[in-house]
Each structure stands twice: as C-alpha cells, then as structure tokens.
Amino acid sequence: MPAPARSYWLLKSEPEVFGYADLERAGTEAWNGVRNYQARNFLRAMKADDLCLIYHSQARPSGVAGVARVLRAAVPDTLQFDPASPYFDARSTPDQPRWSMVEVAPLAALPRFLPLDELRGLAGLDGLRLLQKGSRLSVMPVSPEHFRVIVAVGGLEAERL
DNA sequence: GCCAACGTTGGC
DNA sequence: GCCAACGTTGGC
C-alpha cells in the first residue's frame, strides 16, 4: 500500500521567542501552546513526515525561515495540564484533552529568507491563507503547489526534501 | 441564539 | 504604539 501523500503546513513562531535557529539548536521540539480551535484541528490533521514552513511573525522582517518535518501525529498538549503554565486549561482532563501538539524537527533553513513583502509579490500564491487579509491563524495548511513555489524561491527543491 | 465587550494577533 | 481583524465570553 502506498504511503499517504504528504501534506504541507505553515507554523508561525516569533523568532524572539523561538525561531528556526532555535529549532536547529534544539534538534526536536514540541509545537505546543496552540490555543485556537481551528489551528488545533490542523495540528490534529498532521501526519508523520508532513512538512511545515516555519514562519517568523512579529519580526523585522516577518517571513519564511525554514522547513521542519513532523515526527509523529498529534498527542495531547502537556501544558494544558500544568497549572504553572500560561497554557494551562482547567477545562482539560487527561480523559478529555482539549488541546494538541506535534513534535517537529528542523529539515532545512531556506538559503534565502523569504520576507512577507516578497511573498505578496510572488506569482502562483493565490489563495495562500497567510496572505489573506486578517489571517491570524498560527497553524494553517499550504497546498503542495504553494509549498513548492515558496521553497523554490527560497532556494530549495521541494522534491529533495 | 444574539450581540456587545473584551482580549489577542500581527503588520506596520 | 496603533489599529484592524478575529475569536471568545457572558448577559440577556
């Protein structure tokens, strides 16, 4: 049976807090603390070996910094059970976890960081959610075509990732 | 179920 | 720091 097709995603992160370079240093990281239901549902749709664009938000400039790989499907976000965490959620129980997280590993930094400004000017990105007005989701799907265009302009070949 | 108030996100 | 957009909360 053929492996299910890879899916592609975009993960936002503030580089002052945790950027692509931090992911490379860490080697692997739990992508936790997502507290938006739509974003959570996308996390839950991720499969092992899916690829994620790591997008730096609240940065100067903001833009796509690298590609990460999903190591395994989503599991309950441990922070929701930790009263000391800002991501604690008293409504969550181990039986009924409300929030999810995935484990990701760095795959490749973009040889050319891709600022948001430049993304807006690129052909072939119509419908990319990141570029839609008022889009604030921190986890969102990216079509295979959009993924290929973005990494290509950033200096990577999608087929080799 | 409606909707106003409030909080958060994120570009600039 | 400003502000637009969006999500959540809670009174009714």
Coordinates of C-alpha atoms (C1' of nucleotides) in Angstrom, one line a residue, chain A residues 12 55 58 62 120 136, chain B residues 7-12:
Chain A
K12 CA 4.1 30.7 12.9
Y55 CA 7.2 31.4 9.5
Q58 CA 6.3 39.8 14.8
S62 CA 8.5 38.7 9.1
R120 CA 3.0 39.1 -1.5
R136 CA -4.1 35.3 12.1
Chain B
dG7 C1' -8.7 40.0 24.6
dT8 C1' -5.3 38.6 21.2
dT9 C1' -2.7 38.6 17.0
dG10 C1' 0.3 40.6 13.9
dG11 C1' 1.6 44.0 10.3
dC12 C1' 3.2 48.4 10.2

